[in-house]
XYZ file of C-alpha atoms in Angstrom:
696
model
C 138.173 115.571 135.163
C 139.097 114.209 131.712
C 138.353 110.520 132.154
C 139.788 109.576 128.766
C 143.228 111.021 129.353
C 145.953 108.375 128.956
C 143.666 105.773 127.347
C 144.420 104.187 123.985
C 141.932 104.050 121.100
C 140.480 100.640 121.992
C 140.188 101.509 125.684
C 138.333 104.728 124.826
C 135.914 102.787 122.609
C 135.170 100.409 125.504
C 134.762 103.220 128.062
C 132.388 105.217 125.829
C 130.178 102.226 124.950
C 126.755 103.018 126.385
C 123.822 100.830 125.330
C 123.650 97.131 124.493
C 125.981 94.177 125.141
C 129.750 94.575 124.811
C 132.551 92.009 124.911
C 136.019 93.326 125.775
C 138.744 90.763 125.141
C 141.436 92.137 127.443
C 144.850 90.532 127.214
C 147.143 90.242 130.222
C 148.383 93.626 131.403
C 146.174 95.558 128.973
C 144.510 97.794 131.588
C 141.159 96.020 132.012
C 140.576 97.342 135.553
C 141.214 100.875 134.288
C 138.647 100.318 131.535
C 136.033 98.921 133.921
C 136.363 101.677 136.504
C 136.580 104.468 133.932
C 133.460 103.135 132.214
C 131.553 103.231 135.523
C 132.661 106.842 136.030
C 131.752 107.709 132.428
C 128.262 106.178 132.731
C 127.611 108.363 135.779
C 128.977 111.468 134.024
C 126.638 110.715 131.113
C 123.606 110.804 133.416
C 123.181 107.157 134.506
C 122.244 106.921 138.189
C 125.085 105.272 140.081
C 122.523 103.128 141.926
C 121.545 101.608 138.553
C 125.083 100.249 138.014
C 126.163 96.759 139.101
C 129.826 95.762 138.788
C 130.780 92.179 139.592
C 134.266 90.751 140.092
C 135.699 87.621 141.696
C 137.687 88.738 144.743
C 137.173 91.202 147.550
C 140.591 92.656 146.791
C 139.646 93.419 143.168
C 136.287 94.874 144.261
C 138.002 97.093 146.818
C 140.460 98.375 144.235
C 137.630 99.156 141.796
C 135.643 101.039 144.454
C 138.679 103.118 145.375
C 139.441 104.003 141.751
C 135.848 105.055 141.009
C 135.757 107.179 144.157
C 139.063 108.858 143.257
C 137.726 109.686 139.790
C 134.299 111.090 140.632
C 133.774 110.776 144.408
C 130.816 108.422 143.911
C 130.321 105.273 146.005
C 126.678 104.363 145.324
C 127.180 101.778 142.577
C 127.242 98.169 143.784
C 130.799 96.940 143.213
C 131.464 93.538 144.725
C 131.834 89.800 144.215
C 129.182 87.410 142.889
C 128.891 85.975 146.398
C 128.476 89.343 148.126
C 125.792 90.370 145.622
C 124.044 87.014 146.040
C 124.097 87.485 149.811
C 122.588 90.971 149.402
C 119.636 89.494 147.478
C 119.177 86.693 150.027
C 119.234 89.196 152.903
C 116.564 91.277 151.189
C 114.299 88.275 150.466
C 115.247 85.606 153.031
C 111.584 84.951 153.876
C 110.842 83.873 150.277
C 113.557 81.226 150.675
C 112.219 79.851 153.959
C 115.161 81.180 155.955
C 115.299 82.718 159.401
C 116.443 86.327 159.556
C 119.546 85.317 161.535
C 120.829 82.654 159.129
C 124.562 81.937 159.155
C 127.077 81.068 156.439
C 129.368 78.061 156.821
C 132.724 77.659 155.112
C 134.258 74.707 153.254
C 135.669 73.107 156.421
C 132.295 73.311 158.143
C 130.726 71.663 155.087
C 133.267 68.879 155.397
C 132.407 68.422 159.077
C 128.715 68.035 158.209
C 129.507 65.487 155.495
C 131.754 63.448 157.813
C 128.979 63.395 160.409
C 126.454 62.156 157.826
C 128.870 59.399 156.773
C 129.330 58.357 160.406
C 125.587 58.321 161.104
C 125.031 56.068 158.105
C 127.986 53.750 158.840
C 129.706 54.721 155.595
C 133.462 54.186 155.448
C 135.157 57.576 154.722
C 138.118 55.655 153.263
C 135.853 54.175 150.615
C 133.907 57.387 149.958
C 136.172 60.409 150.433
C 134.425 63.296 152.271
C 136.459 65.741 150.161
C 135.304 64.130 146.915
C 131.698 64.138 148.164
C 131.955 67.828 149.081
C 133.249 68.615 145.579
C 130.434 66.571 144.044
C 127.833 68.446 146.118
C 129.373 71.726 144.982
C 129.140 70.511 141.384
C 125.455 69.604 141.838
C 124.716 73.061 143.203
C 126.702 75.041 140.652
C 125.151 73.095 137.792
C 121.753 73.573 139.509
C 120.778 69.973 138.811
C 117.193 68.967 139.611
C 116.309 65.789 141.499
C 115.093 64.300 138.212
C 118.441 65.072 136.560
C 120.292 63.575 139.519
C 118.227 60.389 139.306
C 118.895 60.162 135.564
C 122.558 61.185 135.344
C 124.085 59.913 138.594
C 124.309 56.169 138.036
C 127.541 54.929 139.619
C 127.702 53.670 143.194
C 129.674 56.780 144.214
C 127.280 59.148 142.419
C 124.219 57.569 144.020
C 125.910 57.831 147.414
C 126.642 61.518 146.746
C 123.005 62.223 145.862
C 121.821 60.586 149.085
C 124.343 62.536 151.174
C 123.526 65.746 149.276
C 119.843 65.472 150.220
C 120.702 64.842 153.895
C 123.286 67.650 153.819
C 120.678 70.094 152.522
C 118.269 69.094 155.285
C 120.946 69.601 157.960
C 121.749 73.072 156.629
C 118.068 74.007 156.477
C 117.465 72.846 160.060
C 120.480 74.877 161.194
C 119.266 77.920 159.257
C 122.659 77.891 157.540
C 123.924 78.347 154.003
C 127.152 77.241 152.378
C 129.100 79.346 149.900
C 127.457 77.750 146.852
C 124.014 78.678 148.222
C 124.960 82.361 147.944
C 124.765 81.914 144.163
C 122.187 79.152 143.777
C 119.458 80.657 145.977
C 119.387 84.101 144.280
C 119.094 82.422 140.875
C 116.279 80.229 142.182
C 114.580 83.331 143.616
C 114.836 85.274 140.331
C 113.608 82.332 138.254
C 110.600 81.603 140.467
C 109.440 85.169 141.256
C 108.895 87.440 138.245
C 108.233 90.476 140.433
C 111.576 90.098 142.212
C 113.339 89.595 138.873
C 111.666 92.735 137.474
C 112.787 94.694 140.541
C 116.476 93.812 140.145
C 116.412 94.220 136.366
C 115.003 97.739 136.778
C 117.402 98.543 139.607
C 120.563 97.359 137.814
C 120.145 98.455 134.208
C 123.901 98.576 133.552
C 125.872 95.458 134.451
C 129.639 95.019 134.247
C 131.368 91.663 134.837
C 135.118 91.288 135.301
C 137.018 88.053 134.491
C 134.051 86.700 132.545
C 136.095 83.679 131.420
C 136.038 82.469 135.041
C 132.241 82.343 135.396
C 130.719 78.952 136.176
C 127.245 77.734 135.095
C 125.313 79.309 137.987
C 127.173 82.644 137.681
C 126.459 82.636 133.950
C 122.760 81.966 134.627
C 122.704 84.671 137.339
C 124.203 87.275 134.980
C 121.961 86.357 132.053
C 118.814 86.686 134.197
C 119.763 90.125 135.470
C 120.683 91.436 132.002
C 117.837 89.871 130.012
C 115.585 92.965 129.974
C 117.911 95.888 129.172
C 120.804 93.795 127.735
C 123.340 96.393 128.857
C 125.858 93.702 129.748
C 129.516 94.731 129.551
C 131.922 91.823 130.111
C 135.709 91.896 130.276
C 137.933 88.848 130.145
C 140.579 86.794 128.430
C 139.862 83.297 127.181
C 143.611 82.637 127.320
C 143.610 83.175 131.093
C 140.795 80.742 131.913
C 142.528 78.510 134.493
C 139.814 77.547 136.981
C 138.090 74.547 135.386
C 138.500 72.718 138.723
C 136.072 75.309 140.191
C 133.584 74.644 137.353
C 134.655 77.805 135.506
C 133.603 77.410 131.868
C 135.622 79.279 129.244
C 132.828 78.580 126.746
C 130.836 81.384 128.426
C 133.191 83.975 126.948
C 133.668 82.000 123.709
C 129.886 82.002 123.167
C 129.135 85.572 124.264
C 128.674 86.744 120.675
C 126.194 83.892 120.106
C 124.265 84.763 123.282
C 124.200 88.446 122.281
C 124.405 88.651 118.457
C 124.102 92.457 118.540
C 127.139 92.821 120.821
C 130.100 95.100 120.148
C 133.465 93.276 120.404
C 136.651 95.130 121.349
C 140.191 93.759 121.680
C 142.740 95.164 124.124
C 146.083 93.826 122.881
C 148.539 96.515 123.997
C 150.307 95.287 127.125
C 151.594 97.888 129.591
C 153.426 95.410 131.824
C 155.968 93.284 129.970
C 158.687 93.451 127.338
C 158.074 92.058 123.855
C 160.344 89.013 124.284
C 158.209 87.903 127.237
C 154.965 88.620 125.386
C 156.153 86.842 122.232
C 157.063 83.807 124.339
C 153.510 83.831 125.770
C 151.994 84.262 122.294
C 154.054 81.395 120.853
C 152.861 79.032 123.610
C 149.149 79.921 123.575
C 148.824 79.747 119.776
C 149.020 75.944 120.138
C 145.584 75.865 121.791
C 142.715 75.026 119.461
C 140.096 76.608 121.745
C 141.106 80.248 121.939
C 140.250 83.767 120.882
C 142.870 85.392 118.657
C 144.633 87.943 120.816
C 148.221 88.931 120.075
C 149.876 90.877 122.876
C 152.416 93.587 122.080
C 154.155 96.326 124.032
C 155.899 99.649 123.537
C 158.312 98.692 126.352
C 160.927 97.386 123.905
C 162.210 93.831 123.352
C 164.059 93.529 126.674
C 166.046 90.473 127.735
C 165.382 87.075 126.215
C 163.606 84.447 128.281
C 166.255 82.370 130.118
C 165.945 78.575 130.236
C 168.060 76.760 132.836
C 168.055 72.951 133.113
C 169.339 71.577 136.412
C 170.462 68.251 137.848
C 167.749 67.780 140.488
C 165.254 69.788 142.539
C 167.873 70.964 145.036
C 170.199 72.089 142.274
C 167.246 73.925 140.728
C 166.406 75.700 144.003
C 170.071 76.572 144.561
C 170.473 78.063 141.078
C 167.298 80.108 141.502
C 168.560 81.388 144.868
C 171.947 82.307 143.378
C 170.277 84.213 140.547
C 168.012 86.026 143.047
C 171.024 87.149 145.090
C 172.818 88.270 141.918
C 169.848 90.327 140.691
C 169.281 91.790 144.151
C 172.923 92.881 144.272
C 172.396 94.568 140.885
C 169.451 96.567 142.250
C 166.246 94.509 141.870
C 164.241 94.487 145.128
C 163.501 91.051 146.571
C 159.795 92.000 146.726
C 159.904 92.412 142.925
C 160.872 88.757 142.416
C 158.650 85.669 142.500
C 159.117 81.910 142.258
C 156.023 80.342 140.685
C 155.332 76.603 140.749
C 152.549 74.352 139.487
C 151.781 72.608 142.804
C 152.264 73.474 146.477
C 154.344 70.328 146.911
C 157.189 72.021 145.035
C 157.469 74.866 147.548
C 159.272 73.042 150.365
C 162.676 72.754 148.702
C 162.597 76.431 147.655
C 161.612 77.499 151.161
C 164.522 75.504 152.612
C 166.930 77.004 150.066
C 165.745 80.546 150.855
C 166.419 79.944 154.547
C 169.809 78.355 153.870
C 170.770 81.243 151.583
C 169.449 83.854 154.067
C 167.035 85.248 151.479
C 163.895 86.801 153.032
C 160.724 85.302 151.524
C 156.985 84.961 151.939
C 154.690 82.131 150.922
C 151.288 82.905 149.425
C 148.525 80.338 149.720
C 149.642 78.400 152.797
C 147.237 77.739 155.697
C 145.752 81.148 156.146
C 144.485 83.040 159.117
C 140.763 82.243 159.004
C 141.438 78.512 158.618
C 143.388 78.204 161.874
C 141.640 76.028 164.469
C 141.535 78.637 167.222
C 140.081 81.266 164.873
C 137.428 78.860 163.569
C 136.519 78.005 167.187
C 136.123 81.684 168.060
C 134.013 82.350 164.950
C 131.815 79.348 165.849
C 131.125 80.932 169.260
C 130.202 84.205 167.559
C 127.904 82.385 165.135
C 126.117 80.485 167.885
C 125.677 83.684 169.907
C 124.095 85.242 166.805
C 122.064 82.221 165.654
C 121.123 79.600 168.263
C 119.726 77.326 165.527
C 123.245 76.878 164.126
C 123.784 73.192 164.961
C 127.030 73.106 162.977
C 128.707 75.753 165.127
C 127.285 74.215 168.302
C 128.780 70.820 167.465
C 132.164 72.428 166.887
C 132.474 74.239 170.210
C 130.216 72.496 172.722
C 133.333 70.748 174.055
C 135.907 73.477 173.243
C 137.693 73.893 175.569
C 137.003 70.404 176.896
C 134.140 70.431 179.385
C 133.292 66.726 179.576
C 130.709 66.605 176.786
C 131.848 63.711 174.598
C 130.749 62.376 171.209
C 128.186 60.025 172.779
C 126.474 62.907 174.565
C 126.542 65.027 171.418
C 125.070 62.181 169.330
C 122.319 61.723 171.913
C 121.628 65.456 171.843
C 121.408 65.407 168.054
C 118.992 62.459 168.080
C 116.780 64.251 170.601
C 116.714 67.402 168.454
C 115.789 65.333 165.364
C 112.982 63.489 167.163
C 111.568 66.681 168.713
C 112.167 68.790 165.555
C 113.996 71.438 167.545
C 117.519 72.821 167.375
C 120.283 71.111 169.364
C 120.572 74.278 171.446
C 116.936 74.020 172.564
C 117.489 70.327 173.325
C 120.292 71.052 175.838
C 119.054 69.614 179.140
C 121.663 67.703 181.227
C 123.988 69.281 183.820
C 127.093 69.823 181.703
C 125.040 70.720 178.646
C 122.925 73.173 180.671
C 126.116 74.784 181.959
C 127.188 75.299 178.349
C 123.752 76.729 177.527
C 124.008 79.125 180.489
C 127.423 80.208 179.216
C 126.021 80.992 175.763
C 123.027 82.824 177.262
C 125.453 84.913 179.315
C 127.442 85.722 176.153
C 124.232 86.567 174.255
C 123.505 89.169 176.945
C 127.064 90.465 176.576
C 126.541 90.798 172.826
C 123.624 93.157 173.475
C 125.672 95.405 175.732
C 129.194 95.259 174.259
C 130.930 96.066 171.023
C 132.296 93.074 169.095
C 135.895 93.505 170.264
C 134.860 93.488 173.917
C 132.546 90.536 173.220
C 135.526 88.598 171.840
C 137.469 89.288 175.034
C 134.460 88.084 177.030
C 134.280 84.866 174.964
C 137.992 84.171 175.462
C 137.683 84.676 179.220
C 134.304 83.066 180.008
C 134.749 79.988 177.789
C 138.225 79.309 179.153
C 139.911 79.478 175.728
C 142.448 82.069 176.871
C 143.199 80.211 180.116
C 143.669 76.896 178.300
C 146.316 78.287 175.954
C 148.034 80.287 178.723
C 148.346 77.194 180.935
C 149.644 75.031 178.097
C 152.867 77.098 178.057
C 154.049 75.934 174.622
C 155.194 77.815 171.554
C 152.157 76.552 169.603
C 149.799 77.742 172.356
C 151.507 81.139 172.376
C 151.011 81.430 168.606
C 147.338 80.492 168.976
C 146.892 83.171 171.633
C 148.574 85.725 169.375
C 146.214 84.778 166.555
C 143.181 85.232 168.814
C 144.492 88.636 169.827
C 145.054 89.486 166.155
C 141.412 88.678 165.471
C 140.490 91.588 167.716
C 142.415 93.830 165.313
C 140.000 92.724 162.595
C 136.900 93.438 164.696
C 138.298 96.776 165.852
C 139.020 97.775 162.251
C 135.451 96.808 161.299
C 134.015 98.875 164.163
C 136.149 101.831 163.163
C 135.034 101.800 159.532
C 131.368 100.750 159.894
C 128.464 103.078 160.579
C 126.563 100.421 162.527
C 128.086 97.787 164.819
C 126.191 94.629 163.921
C 127.402 91.108 164.772
C 125.505 89.532 161.885
C 127.020 91.870 159.338
C 130.488 91.341 160.828
C 130.091 87.565 160.451
C 128.968 88.076 156.846
C 132.094 90.079 156.063
C 134.291 87.327 157.498
C 132.431 84.679 155.475
C 132.905 86.648 152.275
C 136.678 86.827 152.584
C 137.589 84.528 149.715
C 141.055 85.841 148.882
C 143.861 83.636 150.182
C 145.692 85.402 153.007
C 149.408 85.340 153.372
C 151.624 83.432 155.723
C 154.105 86.288 156.187
C 157.699 85.246 156.627
C 158.896 88.629 155.345
C 156.764 91.199 153.561
C 159.787 92.561 151.728
C 161.068 89.187 150.594
C 160.844 87.017 147.506
C 157.337 85.665 146.871
C 156.808 81.892 146.609
C 153.425 80.869 145.235
C 151.514 78.644 142.821
C 150.778 79.990 139.353
C 147.051 79.852 140.138
C 147.610 82.186 143.104
C 149.682 84.557 140.954
C 146.866 85.431 138.552
C 146.325 89.190 138.562
C 149.765 89.919 140.023
C 152.964 91.156 138.393
C 156.663 91.086 139.259
C 159.802 92.528 137.729
C 161.406 89.059 137.695
C 159.648 85.696 137.587
C 161.056 82.175 137.935
C 158.721 79.541 136.461
C 160.110 76.360 138.009
C 159.519 72.629 137.521
C 158.903 72.977 133.781
C 158.754 69.229 133.144
C 156.277 66.820 131.593
C 154.133 65.387 134.389
C 154.687 68.421 136.606
C 153.879 71.252 134.217
C 151.854 70.229 132.315
C 150.574 68.238 135.275
C 150.172 64.496 134.740
C 146.459 64.741 135.655
C 145.884 66.819 132.531
C 146.945 63.940 130.258
C 143.718 62.049 130.960
C 141.288 64.985 130.993
C 139.336 66.525 128.158
C 140.861 69.906 127.382
C 143.391 69.229 130.163
C 146.528 70.136 128.215
C 144.868 73.298 126.884
C 144.040 74.414 130.425
C 147.658 73.752 131.450
C 148.839 75.779 128.463
C 146.619 78.692 129.540
C 148.137 78.391 133.004
C 151.606 78.600 131.451
C 150.490 81.705 129.552
C 149.353 83.261 132.844
C 152.680 82.403 134.487
C 154.744 83.894 131.662
C 152.741 87.125 131.558
C 153.312 87.814 135.286
C 156.885 88.907 134.386
C 157.628 92.518 133.519
C 161.364 92.542 132.695
C 162.908 89.103 133.288
C 161.603 85.558 132.992
C 163.484 82.381 133.926
C 162.209 78.898 133.057
C 163.808 76.072 135.043
C 163.517 72.303 135.302
C 165.513 69.327 136.554
C 166.840 66.107 135.085
C 165.491 64.178 138.092
C 163.175 65.218 140.903
C 162.047 63.906 144.278
C 158.416 64.921 144.835
C 155.790 63.392 147.156
C 158.381 60.802 148.225
C 159.076 59.509 144.697
C 161.965 60.227 142.371
C 161.146 60.738 138.694
C 163.096 61.517 135.549
C 160.883 63.803 133.516
C 161.463 65.203 130.016
C 161.425 69.010 129.639
C 157.964 70.555 129.396
C 156.481 70.755 125.912
C 155.756 74.420 126.647
C 159.470 75.238 126.523
C 159.779 73.682 123.082
C 156.759 75.701 121.910
C 158.610 78.967 122.514
C 160.325 80.237 119.381
C 164.121 80.021 119.742
C 164.576 83.690 118.911
C 162.937 84.631 122.221
C 164.852 82.051 124.291
C 168.335 81.984 125.831
C 169.395 78.479 126.887
C 171.935 78.642 129.683
C 174.624 75.932 130.009
C 174.685 74.949 133.691
C 175.807 71.284 133.809
C 177.371 68.810 131.411
C 175.154 65.813 130.820
C 174.399 63.479 127.957
C 170.767 64.604 127.800
C 171.351 68.284 128.433
C 172.578 71.043 126.175
C 175.127 73.740 125.668
C 173.232 76.400 123.757
C 170.257 74.182 122.999
C 168.920 70.791 124.019
C 170.553 68.133 121.849
C 167.464 66.125 120.917
C 169.536 63.668 118.894
C 171.042 62.411 122.146
C 167.837 62.513 124.137
C 165.427 61.026 121.621
C 165.496 58.697 118.652
C 163.272 60.414 116.100
C 160.593 58.187 114.619
C 161.247 55.317 117.045
C 158.562 53.533 119.046
C 155.763 55.104 116.981
C 153.900 51.781 117.165
C 153.650 51.834 120.965
C 149.981 51.566 121.989
C 147.968 51.227 125.165
C 148.506 47.757 126.673
C 151.980 47.246 125.189
C 154.914 46.145 127.342
C 158.045 48.289 127.208
C 161.475 48.061 128.802
C 163.193 51.090 130.337
C 166.972 51.173 130.902
C 166.644 51.927 134.621
C 162.981 51.305 135.528
C 162.728 47.848 133.942
C 159.563 46.353 132.464
C 156.327 48.343 132.382
C 152.871 48.325 130.803
C 151.590 51.304 128.769
C 148.319 52.495 130.299
C 147.763 55.708 128.324
C 149.030 57.254 125.076
C 148.785 60.975 124.285
C 150.597 61.825 121.063
C 154.311 61.557 121.837
C 153.717 60.913 125.563
C 152.996 57.626 127.307
C 151.973 56.785 130.866
C 153.651 53.551 131.938
C 152.936 51.432 135.021
C 156.216 50.155 136.494
C 156.705 48.273 139.756
C 157.795 51.568 141.317
C 154.695 53.422 140.139
C 153.242 55.189 137.090
C 155.693 57.326 135.070
C 155.104 59.744 132.195
C 157.688 59.340 129.418
C 158.397 60.497 125.885
C 157.536 57.739 123.432
C 160.751 58.159 121.461
C 163.136 58.494 124.416
C 166.336 56.547 123.824
C 165.977 54.619 127.120
C 162.740 52.933 125.967
C 162.172 49.951 123.729
C 159.006 48.003 122.972
C 158.982 44.315 123.937
């Protein structure tokens, strides 16, 4: 098979690179997955053992696609192709004893972590309203991903909240250790700790994986960066692919500086740019280029396409959020009538809060749709309860799972009894399961023992049926006779489809491995209203996807860019990268929309158009006249009516201003031409030179 067929010059150079570090700057739609998979196939054809190749990506979906492509090219499946977390788990499984873990350790998810934190707060009489459990969980995740030592924590964490977080972090770690459990961050932190503390183990993995490929390198966080650098430090055959301009996960500790500094980390590296886009038309790409060029922190990458110029980007300004949703729906129906499939159209928004009005409009307009990123299958209560039973059956030291389901369905074991049980286990230094002793608690223990025996004699699907019957979960929902209970029952039945699929595709039926696979599912699942409908999703969720037609909605200051970015270092630049990602999802048509006024989170705001619209060169933009208004436009926004150029330049933080409709307010933040003003009705983001403002 000619692996190089259909590749361009730069792609061929990347595929044929053999020894030493290589940085591939791959623009949106430039065929990076094709380059990665073809390079793996080429390495094997050139004599590299497939077992010496490690390919890391960020989602199970991407890993699955890469595996399939490599197999289709050369029929080889022996390279490790997976996520950082799945590779970390592999190392932990192979060396769990070095980490002081039991063989049957379990992995808890983010909600379980939150449950542990809430329990610690309660035990220490800490008010969760004063110290948010969610904020504490994020802080603990930060501590782990930065791999901060106790000395660093004592030195750097000085505020009351930080000191509280450190105390809770230490207790949280003890609880996990006693439960023989790990959280998701541990799947990265523990392998790095293992490699740094045991030279022989590090040597083993360096020799085993002499060729390392990393996808989406711009999204690596500090611990992933450290992990990769350790593995590649001996042979230095590190091949990374990414796009600085698509780094949009700073809130997950992703650090774009990792890709910016790659050439400093590896001075001998070969750098290759993939700038030919195979997805979009040139008007769309030029719009993306004209926005991203305003970022100071970027790698020069100018996308172009042989797909022709195509239609201009359409900009539609609307009266309010309902008018915006209605106009989008009308345009969708028009394009569908002209031949564009609904499944080829997407409405992308900055925050989930914007989705409701579009969902309502889709229903009103009888347009089939699906929402990506809503509460997904594995986060449903009944599914988490069932998984907790499976975890406890597998690992009786799992106090977290035991706490969740000891009274599910209700069996008369209340919080007081559970607290007493926990105290007894702490005093006796045994698991809560071993401490079960009273009548009701012993009945629960007998139930679990019975299910443990079932697990030895049944496949997982039959075990699930046994759990549903013997625990009373099925009976409880059947007797409730409500629509919600029926849905929960259907979800529990659907879970058996997952176990049956696992049993069908796996060589060995192992409960522990099945639980691992569930824990590693990090891709957001879909809440399917209609698989063939229009897609509604956040721009973050859309990364890696493409659609014939894209509507980027809510393009207003304070919404996109989000108001939170005004106060953060590099915040606007991250928002601009997010805009770049949104624009480059479109193949043939792109619509930008916003509203004169908008009701969101219970508040009505009047927001100026997003700066990102004004950054797009006019020759790529078609401004559509939709309503007559003194601040709107016919062919172009009439800035002379909306702003008074050069006015209010002396407005500074602390000044008092008067707004025509909002009244008096105090300026609390100034960012160039934007000001955040505290009015009686709340904080608003305004343009400094807007005609409705005057300094007092």
